[in-house]
GROMACS .gro file of C-alpha atoms in nm:
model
  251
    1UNK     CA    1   8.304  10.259  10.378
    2UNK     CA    2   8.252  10.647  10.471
    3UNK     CA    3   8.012  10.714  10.715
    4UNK     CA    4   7.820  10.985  10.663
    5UNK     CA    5   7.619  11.186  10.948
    6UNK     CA    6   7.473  11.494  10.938
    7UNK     CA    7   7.719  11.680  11.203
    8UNK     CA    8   8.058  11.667  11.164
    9UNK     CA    9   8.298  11.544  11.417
   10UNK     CA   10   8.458  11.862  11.481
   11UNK     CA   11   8.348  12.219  11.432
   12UNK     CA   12   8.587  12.508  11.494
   13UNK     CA   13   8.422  12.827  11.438
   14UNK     CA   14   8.556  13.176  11.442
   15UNK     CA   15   8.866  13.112  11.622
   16UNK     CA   16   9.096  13.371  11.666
   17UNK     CA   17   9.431  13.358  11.891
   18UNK     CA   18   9.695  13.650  11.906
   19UNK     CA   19  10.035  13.660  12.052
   20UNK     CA   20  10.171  13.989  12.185
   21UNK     CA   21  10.145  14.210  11.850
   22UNK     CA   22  10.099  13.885  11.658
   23UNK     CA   23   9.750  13.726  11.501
   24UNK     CA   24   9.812  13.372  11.480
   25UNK     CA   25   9.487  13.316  11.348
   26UNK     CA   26   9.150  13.522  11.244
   27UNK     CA   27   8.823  13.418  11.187
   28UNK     CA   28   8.924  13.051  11.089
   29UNK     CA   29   8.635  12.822  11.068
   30UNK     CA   30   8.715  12.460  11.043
   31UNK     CA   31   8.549  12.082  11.042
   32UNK     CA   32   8.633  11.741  10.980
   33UNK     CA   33   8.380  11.484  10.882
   34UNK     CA   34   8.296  11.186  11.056
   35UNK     CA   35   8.581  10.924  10.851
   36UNK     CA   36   8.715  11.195  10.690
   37UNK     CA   37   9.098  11.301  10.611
   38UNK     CA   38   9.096  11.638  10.628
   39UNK     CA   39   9.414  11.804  10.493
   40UNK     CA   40   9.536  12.085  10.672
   41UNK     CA   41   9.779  12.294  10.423
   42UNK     CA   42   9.988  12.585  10.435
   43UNK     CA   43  10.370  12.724  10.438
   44UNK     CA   44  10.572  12.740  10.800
   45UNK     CA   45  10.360  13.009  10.976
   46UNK     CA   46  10.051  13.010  10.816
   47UNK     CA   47   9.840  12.864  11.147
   48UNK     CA   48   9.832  12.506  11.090
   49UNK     CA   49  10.057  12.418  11.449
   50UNK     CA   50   9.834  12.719  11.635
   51UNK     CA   51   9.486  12.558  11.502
   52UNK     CA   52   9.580  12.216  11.606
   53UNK     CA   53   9.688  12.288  11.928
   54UNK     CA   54   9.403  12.525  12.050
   55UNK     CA   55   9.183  12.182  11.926
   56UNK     CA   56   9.407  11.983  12.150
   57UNK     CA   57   9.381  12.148  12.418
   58UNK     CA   58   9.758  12.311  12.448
   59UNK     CA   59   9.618  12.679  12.375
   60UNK     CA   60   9.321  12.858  12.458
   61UNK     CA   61   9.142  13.012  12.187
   62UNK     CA   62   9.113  13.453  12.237
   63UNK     CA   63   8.732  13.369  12.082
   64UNK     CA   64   8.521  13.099  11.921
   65UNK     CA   65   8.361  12.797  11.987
   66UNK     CA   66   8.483  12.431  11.909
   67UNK     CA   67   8.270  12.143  11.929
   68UNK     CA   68   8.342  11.735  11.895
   69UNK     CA   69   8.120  11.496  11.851
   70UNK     CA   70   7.802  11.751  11.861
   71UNK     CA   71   7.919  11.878  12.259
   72UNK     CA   72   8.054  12.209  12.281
   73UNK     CA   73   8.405  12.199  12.458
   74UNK     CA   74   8.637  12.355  12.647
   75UNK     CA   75   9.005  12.166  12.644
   76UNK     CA   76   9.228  12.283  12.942
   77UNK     CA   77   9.484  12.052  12.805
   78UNK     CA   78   9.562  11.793  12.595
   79UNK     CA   79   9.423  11.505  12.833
   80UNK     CA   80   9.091  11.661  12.839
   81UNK     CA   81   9.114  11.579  12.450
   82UNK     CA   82   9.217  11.283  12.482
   83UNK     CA   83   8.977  11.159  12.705
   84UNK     CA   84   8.723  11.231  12.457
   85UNK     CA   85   8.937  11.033  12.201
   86UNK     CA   86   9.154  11.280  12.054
   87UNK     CA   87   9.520  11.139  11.980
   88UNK     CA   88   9.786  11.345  11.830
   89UNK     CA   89  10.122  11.246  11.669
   90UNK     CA   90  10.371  11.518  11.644
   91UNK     CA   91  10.676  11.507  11.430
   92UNK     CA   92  10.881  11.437  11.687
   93UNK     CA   93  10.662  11.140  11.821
   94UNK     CA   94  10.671  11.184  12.131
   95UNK     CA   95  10.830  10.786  12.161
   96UNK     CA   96  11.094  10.681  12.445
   97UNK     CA   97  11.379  10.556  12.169
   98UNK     CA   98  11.503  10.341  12.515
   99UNK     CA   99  11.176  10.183  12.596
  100UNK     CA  100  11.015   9.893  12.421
  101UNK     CA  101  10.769   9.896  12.165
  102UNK     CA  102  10.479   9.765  12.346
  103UNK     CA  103  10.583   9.987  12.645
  104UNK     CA  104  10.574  10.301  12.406
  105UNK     CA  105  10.246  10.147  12.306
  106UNK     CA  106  10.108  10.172  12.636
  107UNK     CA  107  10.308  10.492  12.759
  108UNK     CA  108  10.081  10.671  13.028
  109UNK     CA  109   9.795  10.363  13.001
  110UNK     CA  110  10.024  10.038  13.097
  111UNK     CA  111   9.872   9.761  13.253
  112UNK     CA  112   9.894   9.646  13.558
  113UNK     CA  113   9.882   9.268  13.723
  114UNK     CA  114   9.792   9.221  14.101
  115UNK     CA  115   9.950   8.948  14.274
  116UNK     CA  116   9.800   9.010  14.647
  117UNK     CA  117   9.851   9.340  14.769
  118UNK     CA  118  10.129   9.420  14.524
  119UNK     CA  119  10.125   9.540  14.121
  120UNK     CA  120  10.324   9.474  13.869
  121UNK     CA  121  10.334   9.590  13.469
  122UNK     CA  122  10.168   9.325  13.306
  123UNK     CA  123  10.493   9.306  12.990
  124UNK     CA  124  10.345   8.974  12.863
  125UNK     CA  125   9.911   9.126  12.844
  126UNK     CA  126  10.144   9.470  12.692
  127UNK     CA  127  10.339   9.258  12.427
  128UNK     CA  128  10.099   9.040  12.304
  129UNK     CA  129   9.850   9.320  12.270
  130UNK     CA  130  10.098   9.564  12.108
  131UNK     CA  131  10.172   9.241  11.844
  132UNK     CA  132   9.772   9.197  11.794
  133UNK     CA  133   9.724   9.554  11.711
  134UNK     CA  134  10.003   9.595  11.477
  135UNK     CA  135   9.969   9.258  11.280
  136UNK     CA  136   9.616   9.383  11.224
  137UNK     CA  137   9.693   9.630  11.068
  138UNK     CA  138   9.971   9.485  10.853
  139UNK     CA  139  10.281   9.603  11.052
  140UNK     CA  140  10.512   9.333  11.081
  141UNK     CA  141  10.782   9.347  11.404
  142UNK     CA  142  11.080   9.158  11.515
  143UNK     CA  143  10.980   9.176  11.860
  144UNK     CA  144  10.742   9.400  12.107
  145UNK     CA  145  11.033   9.399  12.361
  146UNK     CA  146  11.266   9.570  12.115
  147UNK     CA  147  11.380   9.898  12.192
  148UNK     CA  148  11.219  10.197  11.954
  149UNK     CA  149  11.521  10.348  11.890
  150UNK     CA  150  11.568  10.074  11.648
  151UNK     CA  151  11.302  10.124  11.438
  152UNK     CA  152  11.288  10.334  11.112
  153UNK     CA  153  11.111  10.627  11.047
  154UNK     CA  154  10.780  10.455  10.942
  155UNK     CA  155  10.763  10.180  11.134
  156UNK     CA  156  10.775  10.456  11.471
  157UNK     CA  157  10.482  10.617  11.261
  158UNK     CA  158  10.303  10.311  11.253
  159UNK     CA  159  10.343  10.248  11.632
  160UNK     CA  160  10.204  10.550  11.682
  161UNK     CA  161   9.879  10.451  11.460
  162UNK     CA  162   9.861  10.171  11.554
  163UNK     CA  163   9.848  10.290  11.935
  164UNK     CA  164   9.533  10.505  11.888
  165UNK     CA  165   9.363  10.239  11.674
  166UNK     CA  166   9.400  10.052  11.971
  167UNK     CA  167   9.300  10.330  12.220
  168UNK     CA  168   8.933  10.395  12.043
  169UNK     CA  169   9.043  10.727  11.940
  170UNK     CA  170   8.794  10.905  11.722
  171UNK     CA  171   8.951  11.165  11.572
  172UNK     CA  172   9.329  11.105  11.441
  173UNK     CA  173   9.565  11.427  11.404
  174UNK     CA  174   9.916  11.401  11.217
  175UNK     CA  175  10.186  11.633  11.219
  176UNK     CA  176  10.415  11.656  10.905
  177UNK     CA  177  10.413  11.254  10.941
  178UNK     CA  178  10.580  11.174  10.598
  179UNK     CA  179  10.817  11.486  10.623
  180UNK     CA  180  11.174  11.284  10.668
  181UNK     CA  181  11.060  10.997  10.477
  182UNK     CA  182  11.142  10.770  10.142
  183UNK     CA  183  10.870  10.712   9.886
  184UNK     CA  184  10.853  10.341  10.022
  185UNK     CA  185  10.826  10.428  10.399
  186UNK     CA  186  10.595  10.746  10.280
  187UNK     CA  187  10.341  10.538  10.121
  188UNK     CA  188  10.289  10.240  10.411
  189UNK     CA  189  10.218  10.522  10.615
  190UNK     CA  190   9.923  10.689  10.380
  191UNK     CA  191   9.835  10.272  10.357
  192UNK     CA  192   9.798  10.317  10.765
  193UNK     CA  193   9.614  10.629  10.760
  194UNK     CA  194   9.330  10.479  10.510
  195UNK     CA  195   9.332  10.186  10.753
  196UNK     CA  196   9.265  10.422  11.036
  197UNK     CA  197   9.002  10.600  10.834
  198UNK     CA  198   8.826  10.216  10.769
  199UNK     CA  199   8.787  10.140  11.105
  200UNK     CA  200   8.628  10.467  11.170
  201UNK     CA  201   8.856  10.722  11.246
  202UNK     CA  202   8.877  11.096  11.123
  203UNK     CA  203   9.201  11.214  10.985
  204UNK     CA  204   9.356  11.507  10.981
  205UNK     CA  205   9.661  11.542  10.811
  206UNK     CA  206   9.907  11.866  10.869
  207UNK     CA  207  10.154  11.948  10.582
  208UNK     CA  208  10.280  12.139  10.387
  209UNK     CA  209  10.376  11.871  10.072
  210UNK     CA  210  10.024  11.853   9.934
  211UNK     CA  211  10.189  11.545   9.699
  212UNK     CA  212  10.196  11.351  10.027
  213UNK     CA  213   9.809  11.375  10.118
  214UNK     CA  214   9.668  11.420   9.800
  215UNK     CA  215   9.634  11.062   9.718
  216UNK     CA  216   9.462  10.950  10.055
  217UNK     CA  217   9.249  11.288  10.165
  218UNK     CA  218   8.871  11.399  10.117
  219UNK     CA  219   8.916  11.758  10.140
  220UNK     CA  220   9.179  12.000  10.183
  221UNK     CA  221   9.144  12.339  10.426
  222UNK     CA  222   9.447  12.600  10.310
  223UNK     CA  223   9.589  12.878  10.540
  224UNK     CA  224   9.796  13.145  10.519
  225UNK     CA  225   9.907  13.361  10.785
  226UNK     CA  226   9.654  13.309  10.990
  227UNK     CA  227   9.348  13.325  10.757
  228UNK     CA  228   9.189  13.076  10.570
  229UNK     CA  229   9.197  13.072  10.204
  230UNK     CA  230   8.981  12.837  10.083
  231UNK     CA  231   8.822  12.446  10.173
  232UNK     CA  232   8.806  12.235   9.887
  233UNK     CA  233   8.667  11.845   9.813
  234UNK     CA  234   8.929  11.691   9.652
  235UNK     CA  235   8.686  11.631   9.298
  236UNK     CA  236   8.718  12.004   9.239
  237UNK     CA  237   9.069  12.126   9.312
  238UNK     CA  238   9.416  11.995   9.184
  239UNK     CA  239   9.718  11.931   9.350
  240UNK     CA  240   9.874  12.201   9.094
  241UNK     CA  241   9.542  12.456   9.190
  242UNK     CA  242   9.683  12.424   9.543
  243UNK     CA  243  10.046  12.514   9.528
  244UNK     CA  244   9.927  12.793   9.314
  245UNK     CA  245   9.685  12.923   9.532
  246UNK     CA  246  10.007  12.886   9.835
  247UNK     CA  247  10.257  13.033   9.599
  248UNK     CA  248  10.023  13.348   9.535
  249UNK     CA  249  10.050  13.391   9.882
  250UNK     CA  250  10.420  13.452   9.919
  251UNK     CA  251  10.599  13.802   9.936
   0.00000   0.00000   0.00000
């Protein structure tokens, strides 16, 4: 079930950022709910990427404030977000195709075993807790120890879900994440995402095929350009209302 708070887990507000000659983004206001999957919808080049990573940590904004979790903050990179439970999956994953699952899984956090004054990886506490994590959550794998390169499309999406599930993250963020995908593969990952949104986390969910989040989102936020057009609850906008309201955009 939703929760619902009174302050939402993120507030953006007013942020503008500018490259050389270029305004990425003006005046954009933006929030996520607490348990909420937040849309985030526009053509190539409207401000989605810029937005996301000025939240993350990977730009700093030319003006506004952001705050998460009611605490006004100041990200000098994407650590600093993640330390406050902030986990992003780009399109390109960000997954070692040579390493193991569980080691992807634990990529940057492993664990470690001491035997005496010497420390080891701890591949048997990784594996089994990789396995736990993704069986939870109704992703079924040959083996922890295979390599990722191995693995379709979806299933690397679900690693990565699975992985911040596991992690405590808070707030969820999804680049394009259904982009190279079939219908079948497409639709365990939405089934992932509302799993992630049941055990508490906030969603958002970058795109720019509003077929693909339609089903599983709470509200929408469109840009264009750099400006925000409009922020909708899904009850009172179509998928149709919002590729017309893109489409007006163009030219």
């Amino acid at each position: 079930m939703r929760e619902e708070r009174e302050q939402p887990l993120v507030v953006m507000k007013n942020i503008n950022k500018e490259f050389g000659k270029v305004k990425a983004l003006k005046n954009v206001d933006f929030s996520v709910g607490h348990q909420e999957v937040v849309g985030l919808l526009g053509d190539n080049g409207a401000g989605k990427s810029t937005l996301i990573k000025i939240l993350v940590g990977l730009y700093p904004p030319d003006s506004g404030e952001i705050y998460f979790d009611e605490r006004k903050v100041h990200f000098s990179s994407p650590q600093d977000a993640r330390a406050l439970g902030i986990e992003t999956v780009y399109q390109d994953l960000a997954l070692v195709g040579l390493m193991s699952i569980s080691r992807n899984f634990f990529l940057g956090r492993e664990l470690i075993r001491k035997i005496g004054p010497f420390r080891f990886l701890d591949k048997r506490g990784m594996d089994e807790a990789c396995r736990g994590m993704l069986t939870e959550i109704g992703i079924g794998i040959r083996s922890p120890s295979e390599n990722v390169e191995f693995l379709s499309g979806g299933e690397r999406q679900a690693v990565s879900i699975g992985r911040a599930m596991h992690f405590g993250a808070k707030l969820l963020i999804l680049d394009e994440p259904t982009a190279a995908l079939s219908i079948k593969e497409t639709n365990k990952v939405l089934d992932y995402v509302l799993q992630a949104r049941e055990r508490g986390l906030s969603v958002i969910y970058i795109t720019h095929n509003i077929y693909h989040v339609y089903p599983i989102a709470n509200r929408f936020t469109i840009l264009d350009r750099g400006t925000k057009l409009g922020e909708f609850d899904k009850k009172e906008i179509t998928p149709e209302r919002i590729i017309e309201i893109i489409s007006k955009t163009k030219g």
